Short mmCIF file of C-alpha atoms and ligand atoms in Angstrom, two decimals:
data_model
loop_
_atom_site.label_atom_id
_atom_site.label_comp_id
_atom_site.label_asym_id
_atom_site.label_seq_id
_atom_site.Cartn_x
_atom_site.Cartn_y
_atom_site.Cartn_z
CA MET A 1 -11.56 6.04 8.39
CA LYS A 2 -10.10 9.53 8.58
CA ARG A 3 -10.06 11.02 4.97
CA VAL A 4 -6.92 12.27 3.68
CA PHE A 5 -6.39 14.26 0.55
CA SER A 6 -3.46 15.57 -1.69
CA GLY A 7 -2.50 16.89 -4.71
CA ILE A 8 0.18 16.35 -6.91
CA GLN A 9 1.45 18.48 -9.64
CA PRO A 10 2.06 16.90 -12.97
CA SER A 11 5.13 18.60 -13.64
CA GLY A 12 7.24 16.42 -15.53
CA ASP A 13 8.87 13.81 -13.98
CA ILE A 14 8.86 13.15 -10.71
CA HIS A 15 12.11 12.76 -8.99
CA LEU A 16 13.50 11.45 -5.81
CA GLY A 17 12.90 14.73 -3.92
CA ASN A 18 9.39 14.13 -4.53
CA TYR A 19 9.84 10.66 -3.67
CA LEU A 20 11.53 11.00 -0.17
CA GLY A 21 9.44 14.41 1.09
CA ALA A 22 6.02 12.98 -0.06
CA ILE A 23 4.92 9.81 -2.03
CA ARG A 24 6.52 7.65 0.18
CA ASN A 25 4.66 9.20 3.10
CA TRP A 26 1.51 8.57 1.24
CA VAL A 27 2.06 5.04 0.94
CA LEU A 28 2.29 4.70 4.37
CA LEU A 29 -0.74 6.18 4.86
CA LEU A 30 -2.97 3.93 2.43
CA ASP A 31 -3.70 1.04 4.81
CA GLN A 32 -4.74 4.02 7.84
CA TYR A 33 -7.05 6.25 5.88
CA ASP A 34 -9.72 6.53 3.28
CA CYS A 35 -6.88 8.34 0.80
CA ILE A 36 -7.33 10.45 -1.98
CA PHE A 37 -4.84 11.52 -4.26
CA CYS A 38 -5.04 13.92 -7.32
CA ILE A 39 -2.97 15.06 -9.98
CA VAL A 40 -4.02 18.74 -10.16
CA ASP A 41 -4.00 19.87 -13.73
CA TYR A 42 -5.92 22.72 -12.91
CA HIS A 43 -3.04 24.11 -11.05
CA ALA A 44 -0.46 23.49 -13.28
CA GLN A 45 -2.17 25.80 -15.78
CA THR A 46 -1.43 29.09 -13.40
CA ILE A 47 2.17 29.31 -15.06
CA PRO A 48 2.42 29.20 -18.61
CA TYR A 49 2.82 25.77 -20.65
CA ASP A 50 2.36 23.62 -23.53
CA PRO A 51 -0.77 22.33 -23.89
CA GLN A 52 0.13 19.52 -25.81
CA ALA A 53 2.21 18.46 -23.74
CA MET A 54 0.01 18.44 -20.69
CA PRO A 55 -1.62 14.99 -21.58
CA ARG A 56 1.66 13.26 -21.19
CA ARG A 57 2.59 15.12 -17.93
CA VAL A 58 -0.89 14.04 -16.05
CA MET A 59 -0.05 10.27 -17.55
CA ASN A 60 3.56 10.34 -15.91
CA ALA A 61 2.54 11.55 -12.82
CA ALA A 62 0.05 8.74 -12.31
CA VAL A 63 2.39 5.99 -13.69
CA ALA A 64 5.16 7.43 -11.54
CA ASN A 65 3.48 7.59 -8.18
CA MET A 66 1.40 4.07 -8.70
CA ALA A 67 4.78 2.67 -9.49
CA ALA A 68 6.52 3.99 -6.64
CA GLY A 69 3.55 2.36 -4.41
CA ILE A 70 0.60 4.74 -4.63
CA ASP A 71 -2.03 1.47 -5.15
CA PRO A 72 -5.09 2.73 -6.56
CA LYS A 73 -6.54 -0.73 -4.78
CA ARG A 74 -6.23 0.97 -1.41
CA CYS A 75 -6.94 4.71 -2.31
CA ARG A 76 -8.82 7.02 -4.86
CA LEU A 77 -6.26 8.16 -7.33
CA PHE A 78 -7.78 10.44 -9.88
CA VAL A 79 -7.21 14.02 -11.86
CA GLN A 80 -8.75 17.24 -10.58
CA SER A 81 -9.93 18.58 -14.10
CA HIS A 82 -12.25 15.37 -14.51
CA VAL A 83 -14.54 16.31 -11.35
CA LYS A 84 -15.50 19.70 -12.17
CA GLU A 85 -17.71 20.71 -9.48
CA VAL A 86 -14.28 21.87 -7.86
CA THR A 87 -14.35 25.23 -10.40
CA GLU A 88 -17.37 25.72 -8.91
CA LEU A 89 -16.64 25.67 -5.14
CA ALA A 90 -13.65 27.34 -5.90
CA TRP A 91 -16.04 30.51 -7.17
CA ILE A 92 -17.73 30.19 -4.08
CA LEU A 93 -14.88 30.07 -1.41
CA GLY A 94 -13.37 32.61 -3.18
CA CYS A 95 -16.15 34.96 -2.37
CA VAL A 96 -15.44 34.30 1.40
CA THR A 97 -11.74 34.79 0.78
CA PRO A 98 -10.29 38.08 1.84
CA LEU A 99 -8.21 39.18 -1.22
CA GLY A 100 -5.07 40.49 1.45
CA ASP A 101 -4.62 36.66 2.59
CA LEU A 102 -3.98 35.62 -1.09
CA GLU A 103 -1.86 38.54 -1.99
CA ARG A 104 0.37 37.83 1.55
CA MET A 105 0.83 34.36 -0.06
CA THR A 106 5.16 34.14 -0.37
CA GLN A 107 4.60 31.55 -3.65
CA PHE A 108 2.08 33.89 -5.04
CA LYS A 109 4.85 36.55 -4.51
CA SER A 110 8.08 34.38 -6.05
CA LYS A 111 5.83 32.69 -9.00
CA THR A 112 5.05 36.32 -9.85
CA GLN A 113 8.10 37.35 -9.89
CA GLU A 114 9.69 34.15 -11.68
CA HIS A 115 7.84 34.14 -14.15
CA GLN A 116 7.35 37.97 -14.64
CA LEU A 117 3.64 37.79 -15.72
CA GLY A 118 2.64 40.74 -13.37
CA SER A 119 -0.48 39.10 -11.69
CA ASN A 120 -2.97 36.67 -13.01
CA LEU A 121 -5.97 35.69 -11.57
CA GLY A 122 -5.10 32.07 -11.62
CA LEU A 123 -1.85 32.27 -9.67
CA LEU A 124 -3.50 34.71 -6.81
CA ALA A 125 -6.34 32.25 -6.82
CA TYR A 126 -4.46 29.33 -6.41
CA PRO A 127 -5.20 28.72 -2.93
CA VAL A 128 -8.75 29.02 -3.41
CA LEU A 129 -8.20 25.81 -5.87
CA MET A 130 -6.61 23.90 -3.45
CA ALA A 131 -8.91 25.16 -0.52
CA ALA A 132 -11.68 23.69 -2.81
CA ASP A 133 -9.99 20.33 -3.51
CA ILE A 134 -9.46 19.61 0.13
CA LEU A 135 -13.09 20.80 1.38
CA LEU A 136 -14.97 18.97 -2.02
CA TYR A 137 -13.88 15.89 -0.45
CA LYS A 138 -14.61 16.95 2.97
CA ALA A 139 -10.86 15.63 3.80
CA GLU A 140 -10.10 15.98 7.45
CA LEU A 141 -6.19 15.31 6.94
CA VAL A 142 -3.88 16.73 4.55
CA PRO A 143 -0.32 15.61 3.91
CA VAL A 144 1.74 18.72 2.72
CA GLY A 145 5.42 19.27 2.50
CA ASP A 146 6.41 22.70 4.34
CA ASP A 147 6.25 24.90 1.30
CA GLN A 148 2.43 23.77 1.43
CA ILE A 149 1.66 24.76 4.84
CA GLN A 150 0.76 28.55 4.51
CA HIS A 151 -1.41 27.44 1.49
CA LEU A 152 -3.27 25.25 4.13
CA GLU A 153 -3.36 27.77 6.57
CA LEU A 154 -5.35 29.50 4.44
CA ALA A 155 -7.66 26.92 3.13
CA ARG A 156 -8.37 26.18 7.36
CA GLU A 157 -9.36 30.29 7.56
CA ILE A 158 -11.69 29.87 4.17
CA CYS A 159 -13.27 26.56 5.91
CA ARG A 160 -13.60 28.44 9.00
CA LYS A 161 -15.32 31.74 7.22
CA PHE A 162 -17.53 29.76 4.72
CA ASP A 163 -18.76 27.20 7.90
CA SER A 164 -19.49 30.51 9.81
CA THR A 165 -21.13 32.56 7.22
CA PHE A 166 -23.37 29.63 5.52
CA GLY A 167 -22.74 26.23 7.66
CA PRO A 168 -21.66 24.09 9.35
CA VAL A 169 -20.80 22.50 6.04
CA PHE A 170 -17.16 21.03 6.57
CA PRO A 171 -14.72 19.61 8.51
CA GLU A 172 -11.62 22.04 9.61
CA PRO A 173 -8.75 20.01 7.81
CA GLN A 174 -6.06 19.34 9.82
CA PRO A 175 -1.95 19.15 8.09
CA LEU A 176 -0.65 15.91 8.47
CA LEU A 177 2.87 16.25 9.35
CA THR A 178 5.26 13.15 8.40
CA LYS A 179 9.06 12.94 8.81
CA THR A 180 10.18 14.43 5.45
CA SER A 181 14.08 14.91 4.60
CA ARG A 182 14.71 18.18 2.61
CA VAL A 183 16.49 16.69 0.00
CA MET A 184 18.75 19.21 -2.33
CA GLY A 185 19.63 19.14 -5.80
CA ILE A 186 22.84 17.61 -7.48
CA ASP A 187 24.26 20.52 -7.35
CA GLY A 188 23.83 19.83 -3.33
CA LYS A 189 22.38 23.92 -2.84
CA THR A 190 19.31 24.62 -3.95
CA LYS A 191 15.84 21.87 -3.08
CA MET A 192 15.77 19.58 -5.82
CA SER A 193 13.05 20.84 -8.12
CA LYS A 194 12.45 20.42 -12.14
CA SER A 195 12.35 23.49 -12.33
CA LEU A 196 16.04 24.14 -10.99
CA ASN A 197 17.36 20.78 -13.46
CA ASN A 198 18.63 19.21 -10.63
CA THR A 199 16.97 16.15 -10.41
CA ILE A 200 17.34 12.29 -10.76
CA GLY A 201 14.27 11.01 -11.93
CA LEU A 202 12.40 8.24 -9.87
CA LEU A 203 12.17 6.25 -13.26
CA GLU A 204 15.63 6.81 -14.84
CA THR A 205 17.89 4.08 -15.86
CA GLU A 206 20.91 3.09 -13.78
CA GLU A 207 23.15 4.57 -15.96
CA GLN A 208 21.14 8.08 -16.05
CA VAL A 209 21.38 7.51 -12.14
CA TRP A 210 25.08 7.29 -12.23
CA SER A 211 26.01 10.16 -14.37
CA LYS A 212 24.27 12.41 -12.43
CA LEU A 213 25.66 11.31 -9.15
CA LYS A 214 28.69 11.00 -9.73
CA VAL A 215 28.75 14.34 -10.05
CA ALA A 216 26.69 15.53 -7.25
CA VAL A 217 27.91 18.07 -4.60
CA THR A 218 28.76 16.28 -1.36
CA ASP A 219 30.71 18.54 1.37
CA GLU A 220 32.32 21.15 -0.47
CA ASN A 221 34.97 21.45 2.46
CA ARG A 222 36.23 17.77 1.81
CA LYS A 223 38.92 19.01 -1.15
CA ARG A 224 40.77 15.67 -1.22
CA ARG A 225 40.63 12.16 -0.35
CA THR A 226 42.12 12.16 2.75
CA ASP A 227 40.52 14.99 4.25
CA PRO A 228 37.67 13.76 6.99
CA GLY A 229 34.25 14.65 5.87
CA ASN A 230 31.30 16.02 7.52
CA PRO A 231 28.42 13.89 6.73
CA LEU A 232 25.61 16.59 7.90
CA VAL A 233 26.61 19.05 5.49
CA CYS A 234 26.09 16.51 2.38
CA ASN A 235 23.21 16.24 0.15
CA VAL A 236 24.64 12.61 -0.45
CA PHE A 237 24.57 11.60 2.98
CA THR A 238 21.28 13.05 3.33
CA ILE A 239 19.49 10.66 0.69
CA HIS A 240 21.16 7.75 1.86
CA GLN A 241 18.71 8.18 4.67
CA GLY A 242 16.08 7.32 2.62
CA PHE A 243 17.51 4.35 0.65
CA THR A 244 20.23 2.66 3.29
CA GLN A 245 20.36 0.80 6.22
CA ASP A 246 20.37 2.29 9.57
CA SER A 247 23.94 -0.12 10.17
CA GLN A 248 25.47 0.83 6.95
CA ILE A 249 24.71 4.47 7.46
CA ALA A 250 26.07 4.57 10.97
CA GLN A 251 29.10 3.15 9.37
CA ILE A 252 29.06 5.21 6.15
CA ASP A 253 28.91 8.86 8.63
CA LYS A 254 31.68 7.12 10.91
CA GLU A 255 34.03 6.50 7.67
CA CYS A 256 33.24 9.82 6.04
CA ARG A 257 34.37 11.54 9.42
CA SER A 258 37.91 9.59 9.41
CA ALA A 259 38.14 9.97 5.73
CA GLY A 260 37.79 6.29 6.06
CA ILE A 261 36.17 6.06 2.50
CA GLY A 262 35.80 8.81 -0.25
CA CYS A 263 33.26 10.46 -1.84
CA VAL A 264 33.26 8.34 -4.69
CA ASP A 265 33.03 4.79 -2.59
CA CYS A 266 30.25 6.56 -0.90
CA LYS A 267 28.44 7.48 -4.10
CA LYS A 268 28.88 3.42 -5.52
CA ILE A 269 27.09 2.76 -2.11
CA LEU A 270 24.07 5.11 -2.86
CA ALA A 271 23.81 3.72 -6.34
CA ARG A 272 23.47 0.26 -5.35
CA ASN A 273 20.77 0.82 -2.87
CA LEU A 274 18.97 3.34 -4.93
CA GLU A 275 18.83 0.62 -8.11
CA ALA A 276 17.95 -1.93 -5.30
CA VAL A 277 14.37 0.75 -5.16
CA MET A 278 14.07 1.95 -8.41
CA ALA A 279 14.40 -1.05 -10.56
CA PRO A 280 11.30 -2.22 -9.71
CA MET A 281 9.78 0.73 -9.87
CA ARG A 282 10.64 1.00 -13.13
CA GLU A 283 9.54 -3.11 -14.01
CA ARG A 284 5.80 -1.30 -12.29
CA ALA A 285 6.01 1.66 -14.67
CA ARG A 286 6.54 -0.74 -18.20
CA HIS A 287 3.79 -3.08 -16.76
CA LEU A 288 1.66 0.01 -16.28
CA GLU A 289 2.51 1.38 -19.59
CA SER A 290 2.38 -1.79 -21.56
CA PRO A 291 -1.81 -1.84 -21.97
CA PRO A 292 -1.87 2.42 -21.99
CA ASP A 293 -5.87 1.92 -21.45
CA GLU A 294 -5.09 0.82 -17.84
CA VAL A 295 -3.65 3.96 -16.59
CA ARG A 296 -6.59 5.72 -17.85
CA GLN A 297 -9.21 3.20 -16.92
CA ILE A 298 -7.86 3.81 -12.99
CA LEU A 299 -8.21 7.08 -13.50
CA ASP A 300 -11.38 7.21 -14.78
CA GLU A 301 -12.45 4.70 -12.30
CA GLY A 302 -11.25 7.08 -9.63
CA ALA A 303 -12.68 10.02 -10.62
CA SER A 304 -16.36 8.17 -10.62
CA ALA A 305 -15.64 7.64 -7.51
CA CYS A 306 -14.68 11.35 -6.67
CA ARG A 307 -17.31 12.56 -8.38
CA GLU A 308 -20.25 10.64 -6.31
CA ILE A 309 -18.89 12.23 -3.42
CA ALA A 310 -18.06 15.96 -4.81
CA VAL A 311 -21.95 15.82 -6.66
CA ARG A 312 -23.62 14.94 -2.72
CA VAL A 313 -20.51 17.72 -0.88
CA MET A 314 -22.32 20.48 -3.77
CA ASP A 315 -25.89 19.80 -3.13
CA GLU A 316 -25.16 20.84 0.33
CA VAL A 317 -23.37 23.81 -1.00
CA ARG A 318 -25.65 25.21 -2.83
CA VAL A 319 -28.57 24.63 -0.31
CA ALA A 320 -26.38 26.27 2.01
CA THR A 321 -25.42 29.21 0.28
CA GLY A 322 -28.94 29.90 -1.08
CA LEU A 323 -27.99 28.54 -4.94
CA ARG A 324 -30.52 26.02 -4.47
CA ASP A 325 -33.91 25.95 -2.32
CA ALA A 326 -33.89 23.29 -0.34
CA ARG A 327 -37.86 22.89 -0.49
CA ARG A 328 -37.59 22.29 -4.20
CA GLN A 329 -36.47 19.17 -6.06
CA GLN A 330 -33.17 19.99 -7.90
N1 LIG B 1 -0.32 23.37 -4.24
C1 LIG B 1 0.13 21.78 -4.15
C2 LIG B 1 2.00 21.73 -4.55
O1 LIG B 1 1.88 22.31 -4.97
C3 LIG B 1 -0.69 20.59 -4.34
C4 LIG B 1 -1.99 20.60 -4.20
C5 LIG B 1 -2.80 20.83 -4.98
C6 LIG B 1 -2.51 20.00 -2.71
N2 LIG B 1 -3.94 20.71 -4.16
C7 LIG B 1 -4.01 20.09 -3.20
C8 LIG B 1 -1.81 19.75 -1.91
C9 LIG B 1 -4.77 19.79 -2.03
C10 LIG B 1 -2.77 19.33 -0.42
C11 LIG B 1 -4.33 19.17 -0.94
O2 LIG B 1 2.24 20.47 -4.04
#
C-alpha cells in the first residue's frame, strides 16, 4: 500500500469548509492507503498564538477529525511535535532550499502582511518543515487543497535537490488531487475560515447551525421571494452538494430557478440534512471526550508508530549527509 501523509492545522474549531474540502476525502483514503495524518502544532507556531490555548486546540482538532471519520484504527493520527526528528530533517532540508523559492511563496507573502510581522524565519521556513513532514515518513502521496499546492511543489523540488545531492533516499511525493468543493463562509464571499469569523463549526449544535445558516448569504441578485434564483452563484447550494442527495439537489436546482422555493425553504432543507450528518459526529465527539485520556492515548500510539519510521529514516539521512559514519555503530 502506498503511503499517504497530510497535515491538519490545530486552528480552533474544525468547520464545514475543512470537512468538505479535506477531511471527508481523507476518510475515503483510509482503506486504500497507508495513511498518516498529523496535527501540525509546529506549523501553528509560525504566527502569534496563545501558548495556554495550544493544548486545547490540538485536542479539539484530534477529536473533531476522529468524530468526522478519521478512524485511528485504520490510520495513524499524531501530533507533529511528538516526533522531534522532523525538526532535524527540516534543518537539513533547509540547507538545500534556495532562499528565493521560499520568498516567492504566496502564503508567506500574505501571512507576512496579515500579521505585520515583517519577516520571521519560521514563516519563511514553513514549506521546508512541510517537506520534512512528508519526507520523514517517505510518503508517496499527499492530499492537499489548492492553497497548499505551491508548498507541495516546493517540497517535491526540495526532495529532488536532496536526492541528487545526497541520495537517493526519498521517493518523490505526488499530490493526490481529490474532488473538492470550495466552500465560502456564511458571508458567501470569502473562503470559509476561522480567522474570517464566517464559519459553521462541524460540532456545533442544531440551534447554533441554524442561527448562522439563517443569515447566510445566497444569490444576491435574488431580492424577492418571487424572483428566480441562480444556484450556481449560491453558497448555500454549494454546501447542499456536500450533504444532500443528488435527486433532492436536482429538485432544489429546478425550484430555485423557477422561484418554486425560497431561500429560507432551501436553508431549512439544508439544516435538516446537516443535522443528519452532524448529530452522529457530536455524539462520537462526546464519547471520545468523556474519558479524557483516551484521545491522548490514541495520539501517543500514533506518535510511537511514526517515531519508529522517523528514527529509521533519519538514520539513513544522517549517513547520506555525512553526519554519521556508516562504518561505525550509531
Ligand atoms: N500546511 C498545511 C495546511 O496549512 C498543513 C501541513 C503541514 C501539511 N504539513 C503538511 C499538509 C504535510 C500536507 C503535507 O493545510
